[in-house]
mmCIF file of C-alpha atoms in Angstrom:
data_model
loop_
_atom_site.group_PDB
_atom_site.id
_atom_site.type_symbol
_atom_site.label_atom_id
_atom_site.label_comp_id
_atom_site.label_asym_id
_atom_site.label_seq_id
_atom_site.Cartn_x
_atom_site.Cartn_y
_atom_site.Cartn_z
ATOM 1 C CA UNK K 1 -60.368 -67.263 11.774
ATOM 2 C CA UNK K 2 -61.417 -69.557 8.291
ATOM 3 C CA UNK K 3 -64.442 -70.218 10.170
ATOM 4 C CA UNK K 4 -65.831 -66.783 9.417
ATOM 5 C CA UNK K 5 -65.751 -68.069 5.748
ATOM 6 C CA UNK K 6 -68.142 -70.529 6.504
ATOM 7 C CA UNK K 7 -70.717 -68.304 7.212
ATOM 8 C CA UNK K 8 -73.145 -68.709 4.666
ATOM 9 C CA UNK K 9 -73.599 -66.163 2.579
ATOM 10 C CA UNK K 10 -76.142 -66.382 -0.287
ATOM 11 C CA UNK K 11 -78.792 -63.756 -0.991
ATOM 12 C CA UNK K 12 -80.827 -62.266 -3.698
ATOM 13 C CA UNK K 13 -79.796 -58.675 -4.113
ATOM 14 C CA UNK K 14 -82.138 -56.450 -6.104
ATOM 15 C CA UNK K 15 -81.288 -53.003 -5.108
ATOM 16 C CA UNK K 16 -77.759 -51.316 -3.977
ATOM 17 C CA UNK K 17 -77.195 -48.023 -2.777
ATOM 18 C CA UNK K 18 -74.444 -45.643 -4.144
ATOM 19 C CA UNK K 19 -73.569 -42.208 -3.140
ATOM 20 C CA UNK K 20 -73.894 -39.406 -5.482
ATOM 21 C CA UNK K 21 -73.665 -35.425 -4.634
ATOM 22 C CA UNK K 22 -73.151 -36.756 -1.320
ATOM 23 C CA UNK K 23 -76.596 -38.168 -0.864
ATOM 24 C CA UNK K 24 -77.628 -42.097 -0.991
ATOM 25 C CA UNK K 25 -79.588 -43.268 -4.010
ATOM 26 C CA UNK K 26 -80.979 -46.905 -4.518
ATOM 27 C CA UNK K 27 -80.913 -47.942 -7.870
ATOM 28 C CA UNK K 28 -81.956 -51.326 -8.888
ATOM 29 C CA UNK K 29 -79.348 -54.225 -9.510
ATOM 30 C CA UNK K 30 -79.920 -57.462 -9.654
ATOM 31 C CA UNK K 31 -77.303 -60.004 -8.403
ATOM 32 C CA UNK K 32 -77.630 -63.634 -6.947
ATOM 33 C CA UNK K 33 -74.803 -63.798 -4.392
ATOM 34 C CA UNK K 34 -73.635 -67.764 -3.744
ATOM 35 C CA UNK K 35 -70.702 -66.658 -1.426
ATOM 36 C CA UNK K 36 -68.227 -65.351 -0.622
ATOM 37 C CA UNK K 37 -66.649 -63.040 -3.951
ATOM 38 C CA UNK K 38 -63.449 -64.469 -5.009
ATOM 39 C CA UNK K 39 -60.100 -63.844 -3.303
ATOM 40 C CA UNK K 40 -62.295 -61.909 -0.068
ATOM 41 C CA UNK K 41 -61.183 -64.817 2.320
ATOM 42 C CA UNK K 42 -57.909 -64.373 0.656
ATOM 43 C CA UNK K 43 -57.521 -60.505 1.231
ATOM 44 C CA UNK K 44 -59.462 -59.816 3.998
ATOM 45 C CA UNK K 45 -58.101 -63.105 6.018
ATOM 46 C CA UNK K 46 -54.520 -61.234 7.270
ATOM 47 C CA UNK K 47 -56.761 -58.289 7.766
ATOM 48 C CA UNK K 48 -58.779 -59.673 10.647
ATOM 49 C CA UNK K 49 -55.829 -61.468 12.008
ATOM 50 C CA UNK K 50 -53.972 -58.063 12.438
ATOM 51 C CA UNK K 51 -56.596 -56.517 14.064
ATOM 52 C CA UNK K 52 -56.917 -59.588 16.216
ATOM 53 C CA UNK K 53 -53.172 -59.132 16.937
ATOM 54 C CA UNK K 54 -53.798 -55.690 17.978
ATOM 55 C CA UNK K 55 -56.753 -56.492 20.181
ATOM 56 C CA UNK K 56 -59.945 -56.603 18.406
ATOM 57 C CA UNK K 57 -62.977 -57.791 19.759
ATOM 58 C CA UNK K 58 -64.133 -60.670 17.837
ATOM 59 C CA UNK K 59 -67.952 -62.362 18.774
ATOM 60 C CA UNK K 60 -69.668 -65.221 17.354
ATOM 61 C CA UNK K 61 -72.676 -66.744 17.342
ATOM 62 C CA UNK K 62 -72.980 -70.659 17.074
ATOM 63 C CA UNK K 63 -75.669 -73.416 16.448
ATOM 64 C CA UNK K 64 -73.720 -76.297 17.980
ATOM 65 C CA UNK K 65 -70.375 -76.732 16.180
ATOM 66 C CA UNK K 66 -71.236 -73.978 13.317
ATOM 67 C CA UNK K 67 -70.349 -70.545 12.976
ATOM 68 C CA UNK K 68 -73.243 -68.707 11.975
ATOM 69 C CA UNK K 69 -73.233 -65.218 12.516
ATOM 70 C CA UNK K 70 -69.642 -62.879 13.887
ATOM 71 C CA UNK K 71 -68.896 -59.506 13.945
ATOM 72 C CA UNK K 72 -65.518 -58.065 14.624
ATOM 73 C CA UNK K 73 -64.456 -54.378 16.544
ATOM 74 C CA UNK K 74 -61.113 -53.212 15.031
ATOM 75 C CA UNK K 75 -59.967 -51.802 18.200
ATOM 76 C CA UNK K 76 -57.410 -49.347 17.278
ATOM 77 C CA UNK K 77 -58.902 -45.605 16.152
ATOM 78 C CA UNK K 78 -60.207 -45.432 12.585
ATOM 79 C CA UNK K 79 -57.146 -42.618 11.182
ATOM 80 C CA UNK K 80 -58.983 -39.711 10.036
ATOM 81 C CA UNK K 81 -61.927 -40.496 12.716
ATOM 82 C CA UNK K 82 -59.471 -41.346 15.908
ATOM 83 C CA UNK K 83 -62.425 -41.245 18.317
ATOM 84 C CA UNK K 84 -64.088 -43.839 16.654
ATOM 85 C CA UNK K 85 -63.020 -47.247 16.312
ATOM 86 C CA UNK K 86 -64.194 -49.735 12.879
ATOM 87 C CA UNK K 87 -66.908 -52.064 12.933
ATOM 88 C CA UNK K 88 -64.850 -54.259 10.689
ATOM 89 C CA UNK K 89 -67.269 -57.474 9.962
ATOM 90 C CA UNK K 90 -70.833 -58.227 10.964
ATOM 91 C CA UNK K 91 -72.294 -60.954 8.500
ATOM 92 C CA UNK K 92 -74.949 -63.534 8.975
ATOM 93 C CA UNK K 93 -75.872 -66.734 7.471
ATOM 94 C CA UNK K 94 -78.672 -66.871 5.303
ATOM 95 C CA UNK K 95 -80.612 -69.222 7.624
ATOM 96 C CA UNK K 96 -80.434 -67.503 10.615
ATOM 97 C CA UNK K 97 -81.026 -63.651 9.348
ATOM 98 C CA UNK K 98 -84.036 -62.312 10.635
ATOM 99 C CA UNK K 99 -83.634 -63.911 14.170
ATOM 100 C CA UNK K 100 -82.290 -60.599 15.435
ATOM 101 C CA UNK K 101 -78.677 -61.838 15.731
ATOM 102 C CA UNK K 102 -77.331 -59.112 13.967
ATOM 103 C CA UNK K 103 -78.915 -56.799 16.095
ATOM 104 C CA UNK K 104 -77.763 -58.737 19.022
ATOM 105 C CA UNK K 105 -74.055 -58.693 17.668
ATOM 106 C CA UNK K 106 -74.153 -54.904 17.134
ATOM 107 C CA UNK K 107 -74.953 -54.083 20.428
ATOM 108 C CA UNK K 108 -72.407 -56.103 22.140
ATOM 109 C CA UNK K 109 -70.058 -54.684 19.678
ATOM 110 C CA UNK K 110 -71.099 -51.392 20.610
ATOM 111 C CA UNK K 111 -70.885 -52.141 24.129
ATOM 112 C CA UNK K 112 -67.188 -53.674 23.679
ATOM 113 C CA UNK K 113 -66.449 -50.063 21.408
ATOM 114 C CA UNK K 114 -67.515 -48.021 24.563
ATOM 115 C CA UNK K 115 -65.098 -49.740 26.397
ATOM 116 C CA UNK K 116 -62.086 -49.169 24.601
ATOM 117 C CA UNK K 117 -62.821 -45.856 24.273
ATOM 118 C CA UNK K 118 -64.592 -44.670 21.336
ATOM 119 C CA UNK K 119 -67.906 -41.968 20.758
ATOM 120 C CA UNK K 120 -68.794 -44.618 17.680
ATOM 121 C CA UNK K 121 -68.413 -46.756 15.023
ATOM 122 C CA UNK K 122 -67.179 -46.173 11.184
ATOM 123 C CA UNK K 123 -68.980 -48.642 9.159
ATOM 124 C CA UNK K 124 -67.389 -49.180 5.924
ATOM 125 C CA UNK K 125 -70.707 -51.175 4.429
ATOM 126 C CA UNK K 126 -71.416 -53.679 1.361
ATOM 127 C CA UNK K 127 -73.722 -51.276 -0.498
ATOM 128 C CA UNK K 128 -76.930 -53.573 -0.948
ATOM 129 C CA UNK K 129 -80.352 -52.047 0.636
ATOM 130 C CA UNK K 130 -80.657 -54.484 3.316
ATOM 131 C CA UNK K 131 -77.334 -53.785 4.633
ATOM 132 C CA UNK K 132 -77.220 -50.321 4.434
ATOM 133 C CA UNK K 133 -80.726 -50.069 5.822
ATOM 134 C CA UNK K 134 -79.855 -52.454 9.051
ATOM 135 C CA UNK K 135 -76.963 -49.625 9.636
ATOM 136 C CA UNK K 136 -79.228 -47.033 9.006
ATOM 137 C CA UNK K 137 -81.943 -48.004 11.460
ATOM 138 C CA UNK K 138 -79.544 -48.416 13.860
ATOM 139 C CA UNK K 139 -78.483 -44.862 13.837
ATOM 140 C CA UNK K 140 -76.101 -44.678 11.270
ATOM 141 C CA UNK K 141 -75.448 -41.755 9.018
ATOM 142 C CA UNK K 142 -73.539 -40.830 5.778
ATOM 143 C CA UNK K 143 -70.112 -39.292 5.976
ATOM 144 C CA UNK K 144 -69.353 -36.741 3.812
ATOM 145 C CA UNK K 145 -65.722 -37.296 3.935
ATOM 146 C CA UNK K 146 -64.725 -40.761 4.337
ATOM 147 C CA UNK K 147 -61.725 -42.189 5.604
ATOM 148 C CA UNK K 148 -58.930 -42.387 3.254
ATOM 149 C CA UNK K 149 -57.516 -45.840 3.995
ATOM 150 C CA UNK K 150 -60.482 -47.882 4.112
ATOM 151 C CA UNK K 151 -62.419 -45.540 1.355
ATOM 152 C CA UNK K 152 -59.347 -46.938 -0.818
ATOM 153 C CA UNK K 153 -59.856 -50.806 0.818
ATOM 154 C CA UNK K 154 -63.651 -50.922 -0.198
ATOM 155 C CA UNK K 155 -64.279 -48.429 -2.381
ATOM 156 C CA UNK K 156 -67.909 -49.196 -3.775
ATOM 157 C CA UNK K 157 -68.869 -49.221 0.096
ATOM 158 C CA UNK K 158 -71.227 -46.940 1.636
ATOM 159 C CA UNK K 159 -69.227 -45.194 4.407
ATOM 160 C CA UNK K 160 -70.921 -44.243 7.687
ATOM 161 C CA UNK K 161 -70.956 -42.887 11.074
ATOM 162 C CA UNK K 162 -72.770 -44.075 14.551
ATOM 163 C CA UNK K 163 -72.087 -41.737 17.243
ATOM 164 C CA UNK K 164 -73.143 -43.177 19.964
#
């Protein structure tokens, strides 16, 4: 599991989304992200590892020995969305984005979601454009009434829906 905290995650963020009257708006906002935010490996560590424990579908990709891209299925029903199921972690590192590996993750990550069951993913998402935007073009949408736990988790976060 701490190799997910290896994955390298600088970027140059200019623009973030927020939701207001229940509509996305990008405003600018400028922020050089290093890595990882303080205490995230710390909270969100026993996070994965429960949903590991309760059978979450975890995929990586690697360039020989290095973890450089994973994305994790939570695969117990979201609880106010029970037919959907969480697509709890998808990062990259910031020398392999735009290599289509994220695009490659989310699809066996939807496959692996079909299989247990669910019509689609709740994406609770970090709220900068290029995020949002990858969800987005993938079919994602807006919900107007997010789900309570993990509204309270990440609150900032731009919720949405994929039905598949």
């Amino acid at each position: 599991m701490e190799l997910v905290w290896r994955i390298e995650r600088r970027e140059i963020v200019e623009e973030i989304y927020q939701m207001a009257d229940g509509r996305l708006s990008l405003r600018p906002q400028f922020y050089n992200t290093r890595g990882w935010p303080d205490g995230e490996p710390e909270l969100y560590t026993p996070i994965l590892l429960d949903c590991f424990d309760h059978g979450g579908i975890f995929l990586g990709a690697f360039a020989r020995e290095h973890l450089v891209a994973a994305s994790v299925v939570d695969a117990r029903p979201v609880g106010d969305y029970p037919n959907l199921r969480q697509l709890a972690f998808l990062h990259v590192s910031h020398d392999w984005r735009g290599k289509k590996l994220a695009v490659l993750l989310y699809q066996w990550c939807m496959d692996a979601a079909v299989r247990l069951g669910a019509a689609g993913f709740y994406i609770s998402s970090t709220p900068t454009r290029r995020t949002v935007e990858f969800y987005l073009r993938k079919g994602a949408k807006t919900v107007a009434l997010p789900d309570k736990t993990l509204v309270s988790l990440e609150p900032e976060d731009i919720h949405l829906i994929h039905w598949f």
